[in-house]
CSV table of N, CA, C and O and ligand atoms in Angstrom, one decimal:
chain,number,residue,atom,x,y,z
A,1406,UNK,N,141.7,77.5,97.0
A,1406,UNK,CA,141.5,78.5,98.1
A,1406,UNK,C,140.5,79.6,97.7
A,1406,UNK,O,140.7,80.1,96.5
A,1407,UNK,N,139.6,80.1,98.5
A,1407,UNK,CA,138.7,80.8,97.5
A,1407,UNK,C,138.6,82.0,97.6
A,1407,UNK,O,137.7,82.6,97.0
A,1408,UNK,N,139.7,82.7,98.3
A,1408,UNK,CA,140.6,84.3,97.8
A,1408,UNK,C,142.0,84.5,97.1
A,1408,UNK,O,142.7,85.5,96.9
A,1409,UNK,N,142.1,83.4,96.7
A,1409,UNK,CA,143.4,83.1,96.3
A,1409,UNK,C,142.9,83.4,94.5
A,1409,UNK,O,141.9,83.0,93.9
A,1410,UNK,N,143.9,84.3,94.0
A,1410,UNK,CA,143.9,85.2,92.7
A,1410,UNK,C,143.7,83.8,91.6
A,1410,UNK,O,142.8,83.6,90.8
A,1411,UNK,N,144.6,83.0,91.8
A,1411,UNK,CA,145.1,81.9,90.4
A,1411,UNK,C,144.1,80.6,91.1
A,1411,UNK,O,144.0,79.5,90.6
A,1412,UNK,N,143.7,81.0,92.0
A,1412,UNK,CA,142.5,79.5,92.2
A,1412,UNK,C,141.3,79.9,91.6
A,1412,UNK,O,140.5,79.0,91.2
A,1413,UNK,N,141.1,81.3,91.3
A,1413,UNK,CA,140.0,81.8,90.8
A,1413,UNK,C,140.1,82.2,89.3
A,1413,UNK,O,139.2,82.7,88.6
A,1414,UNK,N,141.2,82.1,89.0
A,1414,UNK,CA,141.6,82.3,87.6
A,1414,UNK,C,140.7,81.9,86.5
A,1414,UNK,O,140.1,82.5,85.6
A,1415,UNK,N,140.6,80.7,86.8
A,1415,UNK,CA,139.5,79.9,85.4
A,1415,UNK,C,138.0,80.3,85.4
A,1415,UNK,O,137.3,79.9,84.5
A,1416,UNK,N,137.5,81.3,86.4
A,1416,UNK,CA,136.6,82.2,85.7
A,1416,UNK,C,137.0,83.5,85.2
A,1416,UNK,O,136.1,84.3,85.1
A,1417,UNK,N,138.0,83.8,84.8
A,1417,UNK,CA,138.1,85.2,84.3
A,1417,UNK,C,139.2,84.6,82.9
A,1417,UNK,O,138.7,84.8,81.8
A,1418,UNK,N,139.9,84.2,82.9
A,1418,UNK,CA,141.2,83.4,81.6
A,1418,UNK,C,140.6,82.8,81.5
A,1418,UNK,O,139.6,82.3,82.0
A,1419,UNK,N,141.6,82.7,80.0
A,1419,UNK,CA,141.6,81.3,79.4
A,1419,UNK,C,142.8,80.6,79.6
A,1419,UNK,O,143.8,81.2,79.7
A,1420,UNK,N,142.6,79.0,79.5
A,1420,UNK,CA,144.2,78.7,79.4
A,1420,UNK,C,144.8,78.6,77.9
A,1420,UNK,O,144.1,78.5,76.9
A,1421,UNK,N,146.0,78.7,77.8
A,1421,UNK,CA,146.6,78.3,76.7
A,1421,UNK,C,146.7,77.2,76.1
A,1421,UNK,O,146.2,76.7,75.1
A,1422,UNK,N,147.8,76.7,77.4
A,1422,UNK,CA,147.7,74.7,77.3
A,1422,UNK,C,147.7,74.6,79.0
A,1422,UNK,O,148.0,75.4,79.9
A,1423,UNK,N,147.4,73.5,79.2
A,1423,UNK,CA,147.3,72.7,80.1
A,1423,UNK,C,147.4,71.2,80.2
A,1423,UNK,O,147.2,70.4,79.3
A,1424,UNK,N,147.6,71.1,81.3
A,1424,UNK,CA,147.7,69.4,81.5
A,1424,UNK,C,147.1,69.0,83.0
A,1424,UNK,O,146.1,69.5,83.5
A,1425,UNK,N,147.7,68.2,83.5
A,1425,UNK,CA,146.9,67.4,84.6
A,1425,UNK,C,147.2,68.3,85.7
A,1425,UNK,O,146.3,68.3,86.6
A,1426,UNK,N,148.3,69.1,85.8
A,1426,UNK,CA,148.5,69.4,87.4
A,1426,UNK,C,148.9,70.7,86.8
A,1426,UNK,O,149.4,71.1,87.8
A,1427,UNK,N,149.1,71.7,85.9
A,1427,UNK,CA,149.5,73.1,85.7
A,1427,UNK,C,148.5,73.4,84.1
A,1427,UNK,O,148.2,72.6,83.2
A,1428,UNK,N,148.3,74.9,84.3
A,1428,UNK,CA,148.2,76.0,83.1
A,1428,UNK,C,148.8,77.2,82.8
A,1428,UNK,O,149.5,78.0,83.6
A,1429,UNK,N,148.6,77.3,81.5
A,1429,UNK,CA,149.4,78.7,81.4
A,1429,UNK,C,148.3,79.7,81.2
A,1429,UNK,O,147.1,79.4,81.1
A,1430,UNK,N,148.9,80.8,81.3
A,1430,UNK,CA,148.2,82.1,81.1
A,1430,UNK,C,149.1,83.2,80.8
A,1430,UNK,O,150.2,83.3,81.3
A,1431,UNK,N,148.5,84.0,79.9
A,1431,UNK,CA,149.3,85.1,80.3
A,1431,UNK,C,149.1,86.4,81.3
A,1431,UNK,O,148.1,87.1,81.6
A,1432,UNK,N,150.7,86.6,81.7
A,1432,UNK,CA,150.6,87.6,83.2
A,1432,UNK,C,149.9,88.9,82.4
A,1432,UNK,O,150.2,89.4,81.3
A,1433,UNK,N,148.7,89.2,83.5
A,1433,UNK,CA,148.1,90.5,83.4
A,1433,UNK,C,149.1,92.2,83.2
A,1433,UNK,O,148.7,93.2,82.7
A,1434,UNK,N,150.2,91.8,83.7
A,1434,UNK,CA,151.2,92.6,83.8
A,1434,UNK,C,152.1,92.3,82.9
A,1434,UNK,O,153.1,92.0,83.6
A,1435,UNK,N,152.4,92.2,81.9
A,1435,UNK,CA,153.9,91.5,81.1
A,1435,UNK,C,155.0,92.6,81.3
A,1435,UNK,O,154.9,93.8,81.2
A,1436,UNK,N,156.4,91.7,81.7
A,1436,UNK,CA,157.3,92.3,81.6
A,1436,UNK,C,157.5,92.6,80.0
A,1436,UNK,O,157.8,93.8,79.7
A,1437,UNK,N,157.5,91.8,79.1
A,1437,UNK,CA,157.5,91.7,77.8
A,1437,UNK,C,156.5,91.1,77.0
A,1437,UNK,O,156.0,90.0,77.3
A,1438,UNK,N,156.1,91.6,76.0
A,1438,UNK,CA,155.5,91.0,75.4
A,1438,UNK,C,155.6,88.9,75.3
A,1438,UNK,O,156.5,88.1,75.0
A,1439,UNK,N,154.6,88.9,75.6
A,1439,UNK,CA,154.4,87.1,75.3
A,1439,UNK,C,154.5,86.5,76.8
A,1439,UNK,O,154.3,85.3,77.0
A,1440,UNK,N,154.8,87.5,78.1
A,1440,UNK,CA,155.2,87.2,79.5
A,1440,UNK,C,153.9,86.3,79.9
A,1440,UNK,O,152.8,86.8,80.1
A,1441,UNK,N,154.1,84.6,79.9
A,1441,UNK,CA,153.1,83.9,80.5
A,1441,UNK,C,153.5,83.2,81.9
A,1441,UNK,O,154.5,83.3,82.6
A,1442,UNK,N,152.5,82.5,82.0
A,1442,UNK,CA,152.8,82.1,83.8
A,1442,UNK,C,152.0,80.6,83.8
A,1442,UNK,O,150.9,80.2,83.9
A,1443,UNK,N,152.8,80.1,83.8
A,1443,UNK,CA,152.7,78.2,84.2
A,1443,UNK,C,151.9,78.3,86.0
A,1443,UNK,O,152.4,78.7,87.0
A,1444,UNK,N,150.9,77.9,85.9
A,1444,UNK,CA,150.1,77.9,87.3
A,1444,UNK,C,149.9,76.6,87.5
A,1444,UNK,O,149.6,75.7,86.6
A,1445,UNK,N,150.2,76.4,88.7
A,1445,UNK,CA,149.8,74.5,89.3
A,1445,UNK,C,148.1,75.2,89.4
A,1445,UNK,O,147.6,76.3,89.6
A,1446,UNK,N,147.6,73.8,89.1
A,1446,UNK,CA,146.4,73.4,89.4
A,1446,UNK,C,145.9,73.6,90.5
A,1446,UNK,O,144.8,74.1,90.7
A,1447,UNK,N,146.8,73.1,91.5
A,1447,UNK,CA,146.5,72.7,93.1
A,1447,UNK,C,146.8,74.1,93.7
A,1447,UNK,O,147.7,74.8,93.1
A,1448,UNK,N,146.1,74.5,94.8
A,1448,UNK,CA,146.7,75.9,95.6
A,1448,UNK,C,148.0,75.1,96.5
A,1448,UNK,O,147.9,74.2,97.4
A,1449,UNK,N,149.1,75.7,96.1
A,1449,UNK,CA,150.5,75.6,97.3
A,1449,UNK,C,150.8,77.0,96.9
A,1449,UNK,O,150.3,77.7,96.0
A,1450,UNK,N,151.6,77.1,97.9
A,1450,UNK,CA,152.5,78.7,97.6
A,1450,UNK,C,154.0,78.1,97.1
A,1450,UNK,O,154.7,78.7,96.3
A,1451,UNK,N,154.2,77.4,97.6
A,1451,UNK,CA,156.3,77.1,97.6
A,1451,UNK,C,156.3,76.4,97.0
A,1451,UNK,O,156.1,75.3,97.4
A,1452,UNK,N,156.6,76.7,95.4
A,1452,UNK,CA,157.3,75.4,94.6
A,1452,UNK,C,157.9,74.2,94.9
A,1452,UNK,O,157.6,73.2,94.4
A,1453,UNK,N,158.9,74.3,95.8
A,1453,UNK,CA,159.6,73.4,96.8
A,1453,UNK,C,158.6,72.4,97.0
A,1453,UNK,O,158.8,71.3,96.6
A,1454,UNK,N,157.6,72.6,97.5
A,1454,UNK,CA,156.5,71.9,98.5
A,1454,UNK,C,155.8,70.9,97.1
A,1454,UNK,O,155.2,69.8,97.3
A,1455,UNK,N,155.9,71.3,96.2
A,1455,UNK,CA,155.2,70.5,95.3
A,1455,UNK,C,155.2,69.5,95.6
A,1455,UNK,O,155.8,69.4,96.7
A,1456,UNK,N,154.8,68.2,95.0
A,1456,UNK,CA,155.3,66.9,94.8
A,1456,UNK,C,155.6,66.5,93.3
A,1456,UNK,O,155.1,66.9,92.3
A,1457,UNK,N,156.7,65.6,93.5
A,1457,UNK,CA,157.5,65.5,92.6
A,1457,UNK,C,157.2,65.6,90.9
A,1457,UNK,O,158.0,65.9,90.0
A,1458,UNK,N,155.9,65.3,90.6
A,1458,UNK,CA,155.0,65.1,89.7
A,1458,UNK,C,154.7,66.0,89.3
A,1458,UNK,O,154.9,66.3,88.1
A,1459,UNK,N,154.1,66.9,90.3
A,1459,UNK,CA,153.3,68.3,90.0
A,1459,UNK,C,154.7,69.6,89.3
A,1459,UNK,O,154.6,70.4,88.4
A,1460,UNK,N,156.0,69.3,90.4
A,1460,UNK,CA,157.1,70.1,89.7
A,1460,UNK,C,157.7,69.5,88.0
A,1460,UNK,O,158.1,70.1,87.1
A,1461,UNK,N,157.4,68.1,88.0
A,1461,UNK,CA,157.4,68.0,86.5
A,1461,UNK,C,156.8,68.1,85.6
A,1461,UNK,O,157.3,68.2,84.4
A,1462,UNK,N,155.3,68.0,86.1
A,1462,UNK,CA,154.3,68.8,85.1
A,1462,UNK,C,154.1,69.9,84.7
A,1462,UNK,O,153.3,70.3,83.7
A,1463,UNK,N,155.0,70.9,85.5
A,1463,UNK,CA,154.6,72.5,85.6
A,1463,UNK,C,155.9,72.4,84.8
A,1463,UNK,O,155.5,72.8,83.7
A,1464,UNK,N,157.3,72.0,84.7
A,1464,UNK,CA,158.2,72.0,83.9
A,1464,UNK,C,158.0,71.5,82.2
A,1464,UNK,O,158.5,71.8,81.1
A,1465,UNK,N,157.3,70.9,82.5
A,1465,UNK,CA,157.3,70.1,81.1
A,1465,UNK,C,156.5,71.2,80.0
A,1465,UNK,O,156.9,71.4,78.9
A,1466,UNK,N,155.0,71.9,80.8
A,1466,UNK,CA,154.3,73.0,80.2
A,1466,UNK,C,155.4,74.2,79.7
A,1466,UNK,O,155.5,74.6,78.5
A,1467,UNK,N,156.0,74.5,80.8
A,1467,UNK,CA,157.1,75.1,80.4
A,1467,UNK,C,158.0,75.3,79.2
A,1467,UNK,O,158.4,76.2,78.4
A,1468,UNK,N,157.9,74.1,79.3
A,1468,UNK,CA,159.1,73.9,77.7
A,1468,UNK,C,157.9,74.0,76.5
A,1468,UNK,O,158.2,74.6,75.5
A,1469,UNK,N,156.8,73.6,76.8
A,1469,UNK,CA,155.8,73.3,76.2
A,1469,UNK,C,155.2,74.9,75.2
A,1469,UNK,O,154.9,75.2,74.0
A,1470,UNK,N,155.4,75.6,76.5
A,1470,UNK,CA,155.0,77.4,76.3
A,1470,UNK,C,156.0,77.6,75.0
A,1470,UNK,O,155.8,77.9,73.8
A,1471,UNK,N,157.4,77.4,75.9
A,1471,UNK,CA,158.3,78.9,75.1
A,1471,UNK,C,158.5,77.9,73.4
A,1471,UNK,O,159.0,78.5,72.4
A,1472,UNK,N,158.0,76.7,73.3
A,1472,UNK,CA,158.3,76.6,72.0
A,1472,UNK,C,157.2,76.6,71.6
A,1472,UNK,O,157.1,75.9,70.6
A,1473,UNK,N,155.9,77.3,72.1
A,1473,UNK,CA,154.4,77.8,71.5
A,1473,UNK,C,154.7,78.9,71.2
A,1473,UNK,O,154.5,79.2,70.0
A,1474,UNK,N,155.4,79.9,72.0
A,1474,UNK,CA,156.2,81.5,71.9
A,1474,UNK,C,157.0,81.5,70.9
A,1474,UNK,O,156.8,82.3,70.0
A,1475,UNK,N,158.0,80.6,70.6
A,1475,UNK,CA,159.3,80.7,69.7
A,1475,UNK,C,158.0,80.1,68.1
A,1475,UNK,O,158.7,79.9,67.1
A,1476,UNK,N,156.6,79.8,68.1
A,1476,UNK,CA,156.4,79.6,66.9
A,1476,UNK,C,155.9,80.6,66.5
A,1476,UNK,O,156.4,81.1,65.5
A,1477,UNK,N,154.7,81.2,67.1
A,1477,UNK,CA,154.3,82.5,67.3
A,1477,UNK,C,155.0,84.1,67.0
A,1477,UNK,O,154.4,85.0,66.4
A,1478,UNK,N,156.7,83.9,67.7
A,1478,UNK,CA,157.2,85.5,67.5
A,1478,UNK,C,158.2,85.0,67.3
A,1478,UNK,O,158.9,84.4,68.1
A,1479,UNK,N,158.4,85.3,65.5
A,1479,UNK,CA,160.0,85.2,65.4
A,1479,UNK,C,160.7,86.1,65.9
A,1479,UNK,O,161.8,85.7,66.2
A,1480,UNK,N,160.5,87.4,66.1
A,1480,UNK,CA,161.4,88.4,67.0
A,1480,UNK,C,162.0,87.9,68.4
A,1480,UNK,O,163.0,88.3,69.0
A,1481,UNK,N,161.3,86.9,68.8
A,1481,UNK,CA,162.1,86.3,70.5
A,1481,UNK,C,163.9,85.6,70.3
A,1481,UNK,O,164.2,84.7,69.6
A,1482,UNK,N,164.7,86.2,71.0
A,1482,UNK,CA,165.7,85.9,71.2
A,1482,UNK,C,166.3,85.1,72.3
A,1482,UNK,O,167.3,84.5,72.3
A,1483,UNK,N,165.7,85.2,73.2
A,1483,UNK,CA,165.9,84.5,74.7
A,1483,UNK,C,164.6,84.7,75.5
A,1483,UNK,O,163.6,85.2,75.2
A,1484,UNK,N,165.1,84.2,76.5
A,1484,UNK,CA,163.9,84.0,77.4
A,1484,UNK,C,164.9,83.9,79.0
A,1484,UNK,O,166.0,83.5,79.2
A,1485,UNK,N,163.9,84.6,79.7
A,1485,UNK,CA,164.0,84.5,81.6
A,1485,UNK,C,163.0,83.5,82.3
A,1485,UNK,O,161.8,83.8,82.4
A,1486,UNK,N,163.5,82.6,82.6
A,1486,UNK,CA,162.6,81.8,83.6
A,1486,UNK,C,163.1,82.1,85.1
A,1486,UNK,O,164.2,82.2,85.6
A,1487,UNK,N,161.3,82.1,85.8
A,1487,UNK,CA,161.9,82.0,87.0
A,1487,UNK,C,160.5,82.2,88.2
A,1487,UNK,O,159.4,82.5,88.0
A,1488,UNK,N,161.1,81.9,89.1
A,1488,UNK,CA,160.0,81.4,90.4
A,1488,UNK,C,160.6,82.1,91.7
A,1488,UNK,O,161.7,82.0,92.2
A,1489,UNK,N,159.5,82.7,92.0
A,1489,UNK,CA,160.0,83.9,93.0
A,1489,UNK,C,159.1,82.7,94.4
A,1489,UNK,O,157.9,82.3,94.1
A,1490,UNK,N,159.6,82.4,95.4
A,1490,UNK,CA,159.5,81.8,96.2
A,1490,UNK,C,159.5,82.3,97.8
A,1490,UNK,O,160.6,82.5,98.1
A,1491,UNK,N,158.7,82.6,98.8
A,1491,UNK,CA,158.0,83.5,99.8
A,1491,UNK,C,158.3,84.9,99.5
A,1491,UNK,O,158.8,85.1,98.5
A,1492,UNK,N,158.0,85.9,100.3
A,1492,UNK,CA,158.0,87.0,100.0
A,1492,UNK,C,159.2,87.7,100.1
A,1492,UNK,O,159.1,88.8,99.4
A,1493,UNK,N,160.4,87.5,100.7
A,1493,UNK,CA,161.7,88.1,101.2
A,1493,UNK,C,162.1,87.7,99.5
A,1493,UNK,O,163.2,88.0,99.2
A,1494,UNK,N,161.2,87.1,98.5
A,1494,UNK,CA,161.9,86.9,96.9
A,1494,UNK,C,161.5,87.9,96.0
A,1494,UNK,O,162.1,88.4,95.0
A,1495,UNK,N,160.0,88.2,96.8
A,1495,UNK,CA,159.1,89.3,96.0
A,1495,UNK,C,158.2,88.7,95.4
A,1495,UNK,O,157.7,89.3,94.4
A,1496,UNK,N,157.7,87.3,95.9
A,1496,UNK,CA,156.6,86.7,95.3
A,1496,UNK,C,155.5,87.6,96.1
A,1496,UNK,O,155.4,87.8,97.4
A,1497,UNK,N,154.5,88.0,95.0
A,1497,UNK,CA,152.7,88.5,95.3
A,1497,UNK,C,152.2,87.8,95.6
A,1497,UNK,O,151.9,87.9,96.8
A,1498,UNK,N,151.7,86.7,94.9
A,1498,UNK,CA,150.7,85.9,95.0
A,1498,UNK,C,150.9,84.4,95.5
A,1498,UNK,O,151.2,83.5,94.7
A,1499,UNK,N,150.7,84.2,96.3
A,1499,UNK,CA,151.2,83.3,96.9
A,1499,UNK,C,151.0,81.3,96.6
A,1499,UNK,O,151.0,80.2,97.2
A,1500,UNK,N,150.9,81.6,95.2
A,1500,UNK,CA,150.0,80.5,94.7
A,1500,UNK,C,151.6,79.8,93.7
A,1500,UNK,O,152.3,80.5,93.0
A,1501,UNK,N,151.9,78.5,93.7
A,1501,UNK,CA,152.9,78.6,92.9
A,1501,UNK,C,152.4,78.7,91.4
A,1501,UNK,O,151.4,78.3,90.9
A,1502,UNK,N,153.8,79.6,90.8
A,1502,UNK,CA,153.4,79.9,89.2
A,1502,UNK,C,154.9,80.1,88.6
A,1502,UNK,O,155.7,80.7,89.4
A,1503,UNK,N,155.3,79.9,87.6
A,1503,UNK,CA,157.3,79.9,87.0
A,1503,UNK,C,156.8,80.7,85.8
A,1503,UNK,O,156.0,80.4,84.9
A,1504,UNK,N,157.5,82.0,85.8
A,1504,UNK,CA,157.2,83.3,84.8
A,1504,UNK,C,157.9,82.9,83.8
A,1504,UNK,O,159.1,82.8,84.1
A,1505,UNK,N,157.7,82.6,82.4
A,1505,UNK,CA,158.3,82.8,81.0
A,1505,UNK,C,158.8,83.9,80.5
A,1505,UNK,O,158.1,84.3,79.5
A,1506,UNK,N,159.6,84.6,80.7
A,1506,UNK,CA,159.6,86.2,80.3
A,1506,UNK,C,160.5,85.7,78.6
A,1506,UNK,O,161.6,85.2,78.5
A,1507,UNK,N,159.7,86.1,77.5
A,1507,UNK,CA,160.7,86.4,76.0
A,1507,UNK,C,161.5,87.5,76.2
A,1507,UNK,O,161.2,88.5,76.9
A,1508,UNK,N,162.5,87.1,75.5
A,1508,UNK,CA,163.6,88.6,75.2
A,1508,UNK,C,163.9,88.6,74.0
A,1508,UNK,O,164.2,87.7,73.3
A,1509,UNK,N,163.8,89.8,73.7
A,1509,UNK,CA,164.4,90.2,72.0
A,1509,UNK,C,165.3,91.2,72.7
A,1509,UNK,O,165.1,91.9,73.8
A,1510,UNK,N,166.8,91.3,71.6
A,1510,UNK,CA,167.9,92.1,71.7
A,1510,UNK,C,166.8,93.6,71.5
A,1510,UNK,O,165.9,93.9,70.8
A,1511,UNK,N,167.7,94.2,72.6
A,1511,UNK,CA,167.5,95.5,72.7
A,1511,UNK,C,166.2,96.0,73.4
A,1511,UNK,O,165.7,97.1,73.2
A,1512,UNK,N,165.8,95.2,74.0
A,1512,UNK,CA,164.3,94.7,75.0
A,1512,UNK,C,164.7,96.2,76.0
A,1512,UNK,O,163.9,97.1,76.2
A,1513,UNK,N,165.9,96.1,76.5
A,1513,UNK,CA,166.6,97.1,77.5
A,1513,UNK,C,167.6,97.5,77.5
A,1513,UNK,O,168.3,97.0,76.7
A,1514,UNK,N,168.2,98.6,78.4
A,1514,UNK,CA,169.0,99.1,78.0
A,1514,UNK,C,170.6,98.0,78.1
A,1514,UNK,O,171.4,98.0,77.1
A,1515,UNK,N,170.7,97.5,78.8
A,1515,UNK,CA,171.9,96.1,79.3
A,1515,UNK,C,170.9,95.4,79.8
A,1515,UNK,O,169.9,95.9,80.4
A,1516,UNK,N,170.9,93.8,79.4
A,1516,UNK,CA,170.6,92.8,79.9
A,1516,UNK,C,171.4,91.7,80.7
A,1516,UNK,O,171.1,90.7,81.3
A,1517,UNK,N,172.6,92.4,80.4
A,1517,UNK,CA,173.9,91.7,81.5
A,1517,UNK,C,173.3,90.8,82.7
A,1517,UNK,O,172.6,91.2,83.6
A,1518,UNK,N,173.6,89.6,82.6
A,1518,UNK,CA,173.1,89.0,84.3
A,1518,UNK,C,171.8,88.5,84.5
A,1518,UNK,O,171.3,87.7,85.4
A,1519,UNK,N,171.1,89.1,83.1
A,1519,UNK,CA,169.9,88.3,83.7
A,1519,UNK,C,168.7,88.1,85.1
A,1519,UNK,O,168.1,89.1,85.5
A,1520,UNK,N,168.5,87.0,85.6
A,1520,UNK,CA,167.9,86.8,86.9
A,1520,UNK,C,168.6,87.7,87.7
A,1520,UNK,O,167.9,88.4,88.5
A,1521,UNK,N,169.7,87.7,87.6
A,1521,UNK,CA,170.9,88.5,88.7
A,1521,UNK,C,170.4,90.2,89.3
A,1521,UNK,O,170.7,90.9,90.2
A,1522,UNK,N,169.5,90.2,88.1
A,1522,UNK,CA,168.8,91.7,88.5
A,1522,UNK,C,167.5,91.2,89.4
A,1522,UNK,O,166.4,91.8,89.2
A,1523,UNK,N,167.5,90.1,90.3
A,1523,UNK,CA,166.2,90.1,91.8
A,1523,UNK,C,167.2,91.2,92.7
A,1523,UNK,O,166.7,91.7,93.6
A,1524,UNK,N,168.3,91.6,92.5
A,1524,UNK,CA,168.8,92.2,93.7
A,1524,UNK,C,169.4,93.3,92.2
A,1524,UNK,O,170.4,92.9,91.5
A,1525,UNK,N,169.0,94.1,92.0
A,1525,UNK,CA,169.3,95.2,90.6
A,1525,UNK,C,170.9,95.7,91.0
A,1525,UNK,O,171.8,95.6,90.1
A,1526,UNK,N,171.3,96.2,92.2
A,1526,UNK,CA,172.5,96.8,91.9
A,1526,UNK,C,173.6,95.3,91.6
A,1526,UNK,O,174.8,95.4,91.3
A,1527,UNK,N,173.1,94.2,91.8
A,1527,UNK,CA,174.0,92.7,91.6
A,1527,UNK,C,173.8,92.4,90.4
A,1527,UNK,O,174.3,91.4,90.0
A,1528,UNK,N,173.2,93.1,89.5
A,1528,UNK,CA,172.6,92.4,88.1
A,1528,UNK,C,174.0,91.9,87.5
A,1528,UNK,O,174.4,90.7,87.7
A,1529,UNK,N,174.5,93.0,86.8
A,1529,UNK,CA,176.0,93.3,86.0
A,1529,UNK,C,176.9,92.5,86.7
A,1529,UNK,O,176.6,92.2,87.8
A,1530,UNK,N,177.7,92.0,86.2
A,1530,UNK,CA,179.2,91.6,87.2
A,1530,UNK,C,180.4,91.7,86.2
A,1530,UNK,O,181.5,91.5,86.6
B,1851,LIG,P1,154.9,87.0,91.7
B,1851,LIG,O1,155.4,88.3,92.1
B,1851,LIG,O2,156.0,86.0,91.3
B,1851,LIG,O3,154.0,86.4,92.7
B,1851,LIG,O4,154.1,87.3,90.4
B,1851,LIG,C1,152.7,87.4,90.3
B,1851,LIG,C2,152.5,87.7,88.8
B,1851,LIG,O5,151.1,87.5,88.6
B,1851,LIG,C3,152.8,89.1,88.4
B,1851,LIG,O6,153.7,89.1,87.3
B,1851,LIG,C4,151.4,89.7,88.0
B,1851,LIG,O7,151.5,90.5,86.9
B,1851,LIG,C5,150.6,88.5,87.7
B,1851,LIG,N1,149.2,88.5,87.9
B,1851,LIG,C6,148.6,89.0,89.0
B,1851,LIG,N2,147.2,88.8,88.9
B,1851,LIG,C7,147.0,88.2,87.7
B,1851,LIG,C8,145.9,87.7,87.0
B,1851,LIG,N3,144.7,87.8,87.5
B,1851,LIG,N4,146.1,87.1,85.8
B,1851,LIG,C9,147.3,86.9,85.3
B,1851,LIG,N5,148.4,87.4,85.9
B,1851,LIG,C10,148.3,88.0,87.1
B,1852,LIG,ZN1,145.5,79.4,95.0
């Protein structure tokens, strides 16, 4: 699509790795240091909508990243994955992409819960 941020990506990035139907990059914004972003190839917005192929290509990169990350920074202790899906999720860009966030202990003040913080006062339980 040719306003679309991550269709226009491959003139401005580079990728990391790639394969037939997704790339990585890293987010312009990191939550954390090493925060990259698995991008489908193809413009969809809803992960959902993929086809079956394209969701297991973008998964496989995935796995592909965080153990490029875990060789890279031994300081990484965990990791947040995750795919913010229409905007009532707080997806920006409407292009599908699954965020790799690293965590190292003491990243924040409580990490309790995890993903659980898309709605912050639900994080904790
Ligand atoms: P989302 O809210 O899930 O749609 O996330 C969009 C992500 O894309 C955010 O984490 C942004 O920091 C990131 N982002 C926006 N523009 C770019 C860009 N040109 N290159 C890399 N990451 C970007
Ligand atoms: Zn696009």
């Amino acid at each position: 699509m040719e306003d679309c941020v991550f269709c226009n990506i491959k003139k401005t990035k580079k990728f990391i790795i790639e394969n037939k139907w997704a790339f990585a990059v890293k987010d312009s914004y990191p939550v954390t240091k090493g925060h990259t972003l698995i991008i489908s190839k193809r413009h969809e917005s809803d992960f959902f909508n993929l086809p079956e192929e394209e969701k297991t290509e973008a998964l496989k990169l995935v796995v592909k990243m965080k153990e490029r990350l875990l060789l890279k920074d031994a300081n990484i202790d965990g990791f947040n994955i995750g795919i913010n899906i229409g905007r009532a999720s707080g997806q920006t860009v409407p292009h599908v992409h699954i965020h790799i966030i690293p965590r190292r202990r003491g990243d924040c003040k409580d990490p309790t819960g995890g993903v659980r913080g898309v709605i912050p006062e639900k994080q904790a339980y």
